[in-house]
PDB file of C-alpha atoms in Angstrom:
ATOM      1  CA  UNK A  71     -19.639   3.958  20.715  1.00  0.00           C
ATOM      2  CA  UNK A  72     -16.141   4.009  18.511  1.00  0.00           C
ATOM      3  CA  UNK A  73     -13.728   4.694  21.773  1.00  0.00           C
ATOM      4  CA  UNK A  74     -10.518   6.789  20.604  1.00  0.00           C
ATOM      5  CA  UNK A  75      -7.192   7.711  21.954  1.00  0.00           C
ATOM      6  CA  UNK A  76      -5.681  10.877  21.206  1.00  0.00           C
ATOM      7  CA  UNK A  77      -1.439  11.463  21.083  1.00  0.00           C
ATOM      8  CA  UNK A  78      -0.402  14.684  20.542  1.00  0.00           C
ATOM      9  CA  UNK A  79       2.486  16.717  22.428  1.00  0.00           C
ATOM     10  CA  UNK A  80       0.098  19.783  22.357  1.00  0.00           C
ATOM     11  CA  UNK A  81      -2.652  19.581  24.669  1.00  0.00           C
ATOM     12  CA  UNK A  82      -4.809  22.480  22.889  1.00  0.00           C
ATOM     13  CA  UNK A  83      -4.737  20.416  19.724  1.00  0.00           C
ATOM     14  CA  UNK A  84      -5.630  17.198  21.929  1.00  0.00           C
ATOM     15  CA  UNK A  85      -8.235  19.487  24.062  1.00  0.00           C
ATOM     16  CA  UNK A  86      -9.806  20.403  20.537  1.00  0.00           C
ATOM     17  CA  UNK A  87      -9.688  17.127  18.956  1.00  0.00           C
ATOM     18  CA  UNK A  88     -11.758  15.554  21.995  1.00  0.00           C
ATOM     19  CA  UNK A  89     -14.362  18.533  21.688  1.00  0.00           C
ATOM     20  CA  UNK A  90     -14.544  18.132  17.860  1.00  0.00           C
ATOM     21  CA  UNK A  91     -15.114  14.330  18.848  1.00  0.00           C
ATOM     22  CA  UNK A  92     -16.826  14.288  21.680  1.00  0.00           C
ATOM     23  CA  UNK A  93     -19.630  15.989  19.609  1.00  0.00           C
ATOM     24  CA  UNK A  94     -20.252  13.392  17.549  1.00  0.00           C
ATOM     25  CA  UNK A  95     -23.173  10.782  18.698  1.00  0.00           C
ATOM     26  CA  UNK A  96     -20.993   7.925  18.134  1.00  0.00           C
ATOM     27  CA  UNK A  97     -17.470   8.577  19.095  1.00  0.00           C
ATOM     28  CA  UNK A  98     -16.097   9.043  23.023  1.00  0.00           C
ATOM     29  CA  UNK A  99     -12.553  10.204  23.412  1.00  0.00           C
ATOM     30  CA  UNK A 100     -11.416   7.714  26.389  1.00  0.00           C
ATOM     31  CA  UNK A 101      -7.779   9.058  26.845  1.00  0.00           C
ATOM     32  CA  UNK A 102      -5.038  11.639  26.156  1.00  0.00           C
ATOM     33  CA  UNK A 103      -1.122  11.271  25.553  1.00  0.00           C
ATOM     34  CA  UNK A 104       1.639  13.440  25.309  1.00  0.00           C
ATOM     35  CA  UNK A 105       3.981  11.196  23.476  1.00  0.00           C
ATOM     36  CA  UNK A 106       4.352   7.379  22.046  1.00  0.00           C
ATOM     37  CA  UNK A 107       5.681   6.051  24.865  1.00  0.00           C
ATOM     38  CA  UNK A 108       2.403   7.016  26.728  1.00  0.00           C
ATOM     39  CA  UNK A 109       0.111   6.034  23.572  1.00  0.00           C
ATOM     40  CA  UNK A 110       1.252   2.566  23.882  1.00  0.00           C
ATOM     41  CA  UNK A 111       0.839   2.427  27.114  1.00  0.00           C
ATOM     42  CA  UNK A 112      -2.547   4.080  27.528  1.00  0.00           C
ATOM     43  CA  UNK A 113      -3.591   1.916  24.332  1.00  0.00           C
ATOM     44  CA  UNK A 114      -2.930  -1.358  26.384  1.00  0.00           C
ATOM     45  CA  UNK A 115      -4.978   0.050  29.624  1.00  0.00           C
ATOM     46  CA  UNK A 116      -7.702   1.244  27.718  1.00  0.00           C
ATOM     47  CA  UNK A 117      -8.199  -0.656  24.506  1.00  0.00           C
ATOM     48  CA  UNK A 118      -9.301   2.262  22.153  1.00  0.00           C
ATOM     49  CA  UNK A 119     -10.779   1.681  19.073  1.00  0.00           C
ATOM     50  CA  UNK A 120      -8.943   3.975  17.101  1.00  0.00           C
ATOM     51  CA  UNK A 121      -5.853   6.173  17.972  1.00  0.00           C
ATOM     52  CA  UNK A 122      -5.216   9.923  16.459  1.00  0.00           C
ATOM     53  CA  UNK A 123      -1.448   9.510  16.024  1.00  0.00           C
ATOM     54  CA  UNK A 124       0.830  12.716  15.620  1.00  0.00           C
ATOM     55  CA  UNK A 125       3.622  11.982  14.289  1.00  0.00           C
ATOM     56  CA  UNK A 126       6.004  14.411  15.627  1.00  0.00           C
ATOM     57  CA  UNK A 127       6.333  13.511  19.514  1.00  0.00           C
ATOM     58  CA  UNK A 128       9.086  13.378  22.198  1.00  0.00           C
ATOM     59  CA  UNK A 129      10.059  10.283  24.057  1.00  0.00           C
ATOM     60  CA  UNK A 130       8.872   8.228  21.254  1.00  0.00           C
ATOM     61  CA  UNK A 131       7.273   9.621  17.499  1.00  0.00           C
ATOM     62  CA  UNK A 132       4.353   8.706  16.519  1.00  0.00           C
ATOM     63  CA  UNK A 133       5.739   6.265  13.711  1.00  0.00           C
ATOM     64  CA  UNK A 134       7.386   3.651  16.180  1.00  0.00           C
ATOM     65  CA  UNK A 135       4.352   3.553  18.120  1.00  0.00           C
ATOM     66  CA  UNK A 136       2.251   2.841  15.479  1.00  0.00           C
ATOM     67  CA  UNK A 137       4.528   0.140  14.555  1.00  0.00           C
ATOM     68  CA  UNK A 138       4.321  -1.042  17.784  1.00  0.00           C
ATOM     69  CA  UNK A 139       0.137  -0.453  17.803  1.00  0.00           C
ATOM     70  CA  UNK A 140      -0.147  -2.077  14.246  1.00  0.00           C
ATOM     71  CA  UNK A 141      -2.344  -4.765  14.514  1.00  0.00           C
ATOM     72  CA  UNK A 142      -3.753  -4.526  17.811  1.00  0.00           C
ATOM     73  CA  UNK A 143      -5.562  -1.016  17.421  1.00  0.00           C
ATOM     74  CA  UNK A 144      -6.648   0.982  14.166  1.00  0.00           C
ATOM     75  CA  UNK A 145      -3.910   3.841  14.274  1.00  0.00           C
ATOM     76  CA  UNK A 146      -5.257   7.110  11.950  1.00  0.00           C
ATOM     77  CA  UNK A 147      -1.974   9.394  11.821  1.00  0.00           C
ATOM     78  CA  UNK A 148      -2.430  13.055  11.810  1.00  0.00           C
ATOM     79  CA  UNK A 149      -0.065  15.750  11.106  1.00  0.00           C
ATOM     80  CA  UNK A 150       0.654  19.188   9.895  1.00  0.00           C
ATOM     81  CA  UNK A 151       3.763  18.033   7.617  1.00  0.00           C
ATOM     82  CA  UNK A 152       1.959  17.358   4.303  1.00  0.00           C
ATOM     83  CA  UNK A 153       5.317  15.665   3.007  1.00  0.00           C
ATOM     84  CA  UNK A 154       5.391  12.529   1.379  1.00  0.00           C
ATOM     85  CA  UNK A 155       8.107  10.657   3.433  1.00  0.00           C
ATOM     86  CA  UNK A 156       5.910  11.158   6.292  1.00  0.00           C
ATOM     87  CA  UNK A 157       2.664   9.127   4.645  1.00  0.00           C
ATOM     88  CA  UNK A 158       4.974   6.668   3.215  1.00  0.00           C
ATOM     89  CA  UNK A 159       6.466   5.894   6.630  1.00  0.00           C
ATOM     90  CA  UNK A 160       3.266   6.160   8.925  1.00  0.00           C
ATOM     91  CA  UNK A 161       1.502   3.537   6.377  1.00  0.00           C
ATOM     92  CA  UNK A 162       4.646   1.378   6.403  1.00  0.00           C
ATOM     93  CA  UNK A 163       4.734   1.531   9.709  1.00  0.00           C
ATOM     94  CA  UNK A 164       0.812   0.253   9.806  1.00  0.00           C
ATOM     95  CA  UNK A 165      -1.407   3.131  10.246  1.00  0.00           C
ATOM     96  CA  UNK A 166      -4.895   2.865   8.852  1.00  0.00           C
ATOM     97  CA  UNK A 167      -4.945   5.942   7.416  1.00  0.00           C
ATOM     98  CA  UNK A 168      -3.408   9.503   7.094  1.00  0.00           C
ATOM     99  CA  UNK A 169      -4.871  13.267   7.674  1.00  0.00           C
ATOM    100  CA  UNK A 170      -3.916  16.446   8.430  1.00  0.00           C
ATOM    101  CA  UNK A 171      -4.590  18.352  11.296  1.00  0.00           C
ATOM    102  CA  UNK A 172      -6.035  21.464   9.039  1.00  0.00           C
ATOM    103  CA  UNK A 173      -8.851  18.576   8.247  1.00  0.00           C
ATOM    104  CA  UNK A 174     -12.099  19.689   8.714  1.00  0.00           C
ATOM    105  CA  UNK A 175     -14.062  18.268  11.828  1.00  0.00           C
ATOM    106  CA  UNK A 176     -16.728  16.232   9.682  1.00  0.00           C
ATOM    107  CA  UNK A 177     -13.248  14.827   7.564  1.00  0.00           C
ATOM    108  CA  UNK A 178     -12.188  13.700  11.183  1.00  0.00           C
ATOM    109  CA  UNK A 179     -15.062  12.148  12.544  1.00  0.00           C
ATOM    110  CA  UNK A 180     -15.623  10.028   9.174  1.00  0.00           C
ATOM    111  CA  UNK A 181     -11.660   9.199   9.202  1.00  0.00           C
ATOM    112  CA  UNK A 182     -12.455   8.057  12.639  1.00  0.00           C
ATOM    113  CA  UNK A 183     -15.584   5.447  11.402  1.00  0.00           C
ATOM    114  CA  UNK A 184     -14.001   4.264   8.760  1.00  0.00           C
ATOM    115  CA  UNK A 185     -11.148   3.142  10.337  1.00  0.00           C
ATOM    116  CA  UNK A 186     -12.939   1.904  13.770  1.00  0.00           C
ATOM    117  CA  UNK A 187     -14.670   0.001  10.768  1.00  0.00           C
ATOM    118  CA  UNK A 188     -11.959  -2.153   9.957  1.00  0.00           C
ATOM    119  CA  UNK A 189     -11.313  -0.395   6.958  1.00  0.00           C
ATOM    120  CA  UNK A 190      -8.440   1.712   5.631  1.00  0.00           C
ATOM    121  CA  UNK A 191      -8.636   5.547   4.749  1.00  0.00           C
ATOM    122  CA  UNK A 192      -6.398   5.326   1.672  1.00  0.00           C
ATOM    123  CA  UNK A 193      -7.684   9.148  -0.248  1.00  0.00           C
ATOM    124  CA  UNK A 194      -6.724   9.904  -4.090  1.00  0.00           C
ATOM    125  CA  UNK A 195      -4.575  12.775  -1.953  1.00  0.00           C
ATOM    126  CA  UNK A 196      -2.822  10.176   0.130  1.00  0.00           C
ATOM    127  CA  UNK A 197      -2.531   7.687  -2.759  1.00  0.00           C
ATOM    128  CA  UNK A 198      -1.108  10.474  -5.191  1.00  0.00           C
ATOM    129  CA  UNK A 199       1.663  10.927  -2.688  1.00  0.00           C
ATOM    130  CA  UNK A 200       2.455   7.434  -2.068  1.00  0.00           C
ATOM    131  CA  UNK A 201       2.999   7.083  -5.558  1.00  0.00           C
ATOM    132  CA  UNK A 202       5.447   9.849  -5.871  1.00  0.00           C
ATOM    133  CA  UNK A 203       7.171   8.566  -2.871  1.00  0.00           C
ATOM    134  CA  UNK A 204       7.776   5.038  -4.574  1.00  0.00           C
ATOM    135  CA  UNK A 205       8.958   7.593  -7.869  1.00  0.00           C
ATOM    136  CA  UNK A 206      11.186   9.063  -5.746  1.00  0.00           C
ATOM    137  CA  UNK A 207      12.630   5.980  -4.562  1.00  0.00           C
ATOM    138  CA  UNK A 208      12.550   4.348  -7.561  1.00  0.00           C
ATOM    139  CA  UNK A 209      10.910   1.378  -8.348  1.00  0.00           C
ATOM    140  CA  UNK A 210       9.645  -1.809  -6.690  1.00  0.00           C
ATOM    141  CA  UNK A 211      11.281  -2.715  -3.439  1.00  0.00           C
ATOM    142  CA  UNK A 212       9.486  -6.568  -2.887  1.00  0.00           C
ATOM    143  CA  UNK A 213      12.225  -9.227  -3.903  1.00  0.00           C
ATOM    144  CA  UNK A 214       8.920 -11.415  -5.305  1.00  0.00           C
ATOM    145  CA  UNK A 215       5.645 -11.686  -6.896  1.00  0.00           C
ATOM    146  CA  UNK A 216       4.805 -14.875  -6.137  1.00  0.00           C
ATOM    147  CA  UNK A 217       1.954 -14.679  -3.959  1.00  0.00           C
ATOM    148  CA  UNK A 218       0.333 -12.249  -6.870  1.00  0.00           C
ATOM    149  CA  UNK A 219       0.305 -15.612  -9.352  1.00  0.00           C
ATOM    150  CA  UNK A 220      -2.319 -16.580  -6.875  1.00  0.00           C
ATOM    151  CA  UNK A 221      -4.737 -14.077  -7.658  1.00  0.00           C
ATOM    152  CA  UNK A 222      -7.919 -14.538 -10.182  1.00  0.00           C
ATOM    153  CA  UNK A 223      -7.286 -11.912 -13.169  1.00  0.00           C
ATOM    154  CA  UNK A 224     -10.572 -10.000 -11.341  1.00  0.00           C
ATOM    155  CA  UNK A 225      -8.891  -9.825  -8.089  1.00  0.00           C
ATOM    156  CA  UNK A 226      -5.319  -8.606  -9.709  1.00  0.00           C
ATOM    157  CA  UNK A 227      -7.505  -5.680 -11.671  1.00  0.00           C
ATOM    158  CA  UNK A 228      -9.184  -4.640  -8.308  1.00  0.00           C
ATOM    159  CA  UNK A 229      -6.210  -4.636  -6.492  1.00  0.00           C
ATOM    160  CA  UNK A 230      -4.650  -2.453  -8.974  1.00  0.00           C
ATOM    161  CA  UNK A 231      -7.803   0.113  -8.516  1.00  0.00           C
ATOM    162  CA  UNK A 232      -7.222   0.127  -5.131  1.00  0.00           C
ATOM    163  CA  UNK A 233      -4.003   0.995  -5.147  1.00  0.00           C
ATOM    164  CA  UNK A 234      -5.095   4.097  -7.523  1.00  0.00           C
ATOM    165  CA  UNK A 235      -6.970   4.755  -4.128  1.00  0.00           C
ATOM    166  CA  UNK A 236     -10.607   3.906  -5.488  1.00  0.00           C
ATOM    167  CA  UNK A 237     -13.420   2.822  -3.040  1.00  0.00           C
ATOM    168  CA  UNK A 238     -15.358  -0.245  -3.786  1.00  0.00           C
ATOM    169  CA  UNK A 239     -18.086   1.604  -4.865  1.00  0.00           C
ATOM    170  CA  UNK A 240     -15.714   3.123  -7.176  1.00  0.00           C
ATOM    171  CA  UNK A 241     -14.319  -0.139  -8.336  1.00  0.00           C
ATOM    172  CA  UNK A 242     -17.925  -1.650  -8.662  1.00  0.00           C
ATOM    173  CA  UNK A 243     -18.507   1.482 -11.253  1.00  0.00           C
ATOM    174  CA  UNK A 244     -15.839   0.996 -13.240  1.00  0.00           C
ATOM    175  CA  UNK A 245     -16.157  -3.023 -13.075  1.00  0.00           C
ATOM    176  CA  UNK A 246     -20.297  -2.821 -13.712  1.00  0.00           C
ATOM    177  CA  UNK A 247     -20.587  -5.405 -10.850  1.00  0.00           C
ATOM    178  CA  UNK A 248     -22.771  -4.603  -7.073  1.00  0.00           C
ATOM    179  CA  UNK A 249     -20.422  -3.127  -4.564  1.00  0.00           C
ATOM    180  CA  UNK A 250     -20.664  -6.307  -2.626  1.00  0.00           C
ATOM    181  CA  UNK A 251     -18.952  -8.894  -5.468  1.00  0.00           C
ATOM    182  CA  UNK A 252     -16.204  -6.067  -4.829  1.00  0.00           C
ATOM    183  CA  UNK A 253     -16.202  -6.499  -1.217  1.00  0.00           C
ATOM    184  CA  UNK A 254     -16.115 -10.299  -1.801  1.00  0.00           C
ATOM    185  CA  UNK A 255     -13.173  -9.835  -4.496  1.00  0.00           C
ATOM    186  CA  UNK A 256     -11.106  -7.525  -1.409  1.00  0.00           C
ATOM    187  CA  UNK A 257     -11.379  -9.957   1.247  1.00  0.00           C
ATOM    188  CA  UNK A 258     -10.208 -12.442  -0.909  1.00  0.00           C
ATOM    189  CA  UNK A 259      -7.094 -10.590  -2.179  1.00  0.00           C
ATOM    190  CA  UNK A 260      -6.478  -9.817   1.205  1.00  0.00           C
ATOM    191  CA  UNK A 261      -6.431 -13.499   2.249  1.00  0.00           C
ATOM    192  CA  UNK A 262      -4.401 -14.472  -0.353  1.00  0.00           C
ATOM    193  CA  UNK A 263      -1.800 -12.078   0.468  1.00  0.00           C
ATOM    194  CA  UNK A 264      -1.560 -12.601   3.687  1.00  0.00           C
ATOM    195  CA  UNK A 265      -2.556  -8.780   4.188  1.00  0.00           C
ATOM    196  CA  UNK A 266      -4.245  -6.529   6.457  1.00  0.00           C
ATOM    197  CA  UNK A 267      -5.931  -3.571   4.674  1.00  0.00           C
ATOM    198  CA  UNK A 268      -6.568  -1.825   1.816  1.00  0.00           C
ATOM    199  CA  UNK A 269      -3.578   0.271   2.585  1.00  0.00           C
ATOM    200  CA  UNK A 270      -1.597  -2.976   2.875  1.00  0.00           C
ATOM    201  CA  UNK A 271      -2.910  -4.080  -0.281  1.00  0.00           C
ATOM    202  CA  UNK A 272      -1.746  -0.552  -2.030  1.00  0.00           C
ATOM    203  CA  UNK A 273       1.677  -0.653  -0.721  1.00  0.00           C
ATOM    204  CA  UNK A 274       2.128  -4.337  -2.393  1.00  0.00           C
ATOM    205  CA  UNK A 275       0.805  -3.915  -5.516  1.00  0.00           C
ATOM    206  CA  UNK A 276       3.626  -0.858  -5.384  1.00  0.00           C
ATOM    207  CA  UNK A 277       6.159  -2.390  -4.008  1.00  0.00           C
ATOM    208  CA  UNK A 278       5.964  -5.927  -6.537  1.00  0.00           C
ATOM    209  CA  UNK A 279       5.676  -3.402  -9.285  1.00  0.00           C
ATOM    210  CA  UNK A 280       2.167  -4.753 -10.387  1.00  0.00           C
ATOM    211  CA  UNK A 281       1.163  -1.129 -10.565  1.00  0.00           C
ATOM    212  CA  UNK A 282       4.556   2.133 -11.399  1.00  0.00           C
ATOM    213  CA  UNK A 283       3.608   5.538 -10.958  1.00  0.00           C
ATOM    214  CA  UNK A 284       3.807   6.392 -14.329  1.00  0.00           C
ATOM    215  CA  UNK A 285       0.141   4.156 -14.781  1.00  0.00           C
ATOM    216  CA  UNK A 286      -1.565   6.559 -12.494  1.00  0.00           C
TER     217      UNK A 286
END
């Protein structure tokens, strides 16, 4: 069972978000909380797979606690505000993955496994708006590249497709190779950089200016 913690400040939208997932065969909502301070807390206690972030919380928002979650739990941030600075903050800050709260409940519940998977929920939605956010700010914010003249010319070309927010299936596609020489080419890029995720991954290749909005 994927075990999931959900923070909101409204406890109808955390009262619907456990029925929605409390539905599913594979997913058990283990905990509630009101605001960050108590999602780190209850996080620690209960050792959740995944938590549903808001962002928008007293006490503490849901960005610092996913900063202070990031590594420890897979945090999937959800929110009505469909406003870049808010994805380009709660994936800075280390979330797995981003969705609104007008999502439908099958959306959810797939968010939910793929990030309980160990995998990031980067969308060609979320990715358009990370790009515009790195337009807006204009231009690569990494002082080096360096650790990009390790990569294989194979691995740099995937890593630029996943920053355009394609799956590996995707990338296998567009490559002609199985999806699993993709897989291998990820886990290596994410070695090499010293990374975490996919989302991770995206943000670099941004940020050293391997890939500029104006390629998308």
């Amino acid at each position: 069972m994927i075990r999931v913690l959900i923070a909101d400040d409204q406890e109808m939208v955390r009262e619907g978000f456990s029925v929605l997932l409390n539905a599913q065969p594979d997913i058990e909502v283990v905990g509630e909380a009101a605001d960050g301070g108590e999602a780190v807390a209850k996080a620690a206690e209960l050792r959740p797979d995944v938590v549903l972030m808001d962002v928008r919380m007293p006490v503490m928002d849901g960005l610092e606690a996913t900063r202070r979650l990031a590594g420890s739990t897979g945090v999937l941030v959800l929110t009505t505000f469909d406003m870049d600075e808010y994805v380009y903050a709660a994936l800075r800050a280390g979330a797995s993955g981003f969705l609104l709260k007008n999502s439908s409940a099958r959306a959810l519940a797939d968010a939910v496994r793929v990030v309980a998977a160990g995998d990031a929920l980067l969308s060609p939605v979320v990715t358009r708006r990370l790009i515009a956010e790195f337009a807006r700010l204009g231009g690569p914010r990494a002082p080096s590249r360096r650790r990009l003249e390790g990569l294989t010319e194979r691995e740099t070309e995937v890593l630029v497709l996943i920053a355009h927010g394609m799956s590996n299936a995707e990338i296998a596609t567009r490559l002609v190779v199985v999806e699993q020489t993709v897989k291998t080419h990820v886990s290596n890029i994410l070695a090499k950089l010293g990374l975490r995720d996919r989302t991770q991954a995206a943000i670099y290749a941004y940020e050293t200016g391997l890939v500029r909005p104006a390629q998308y």
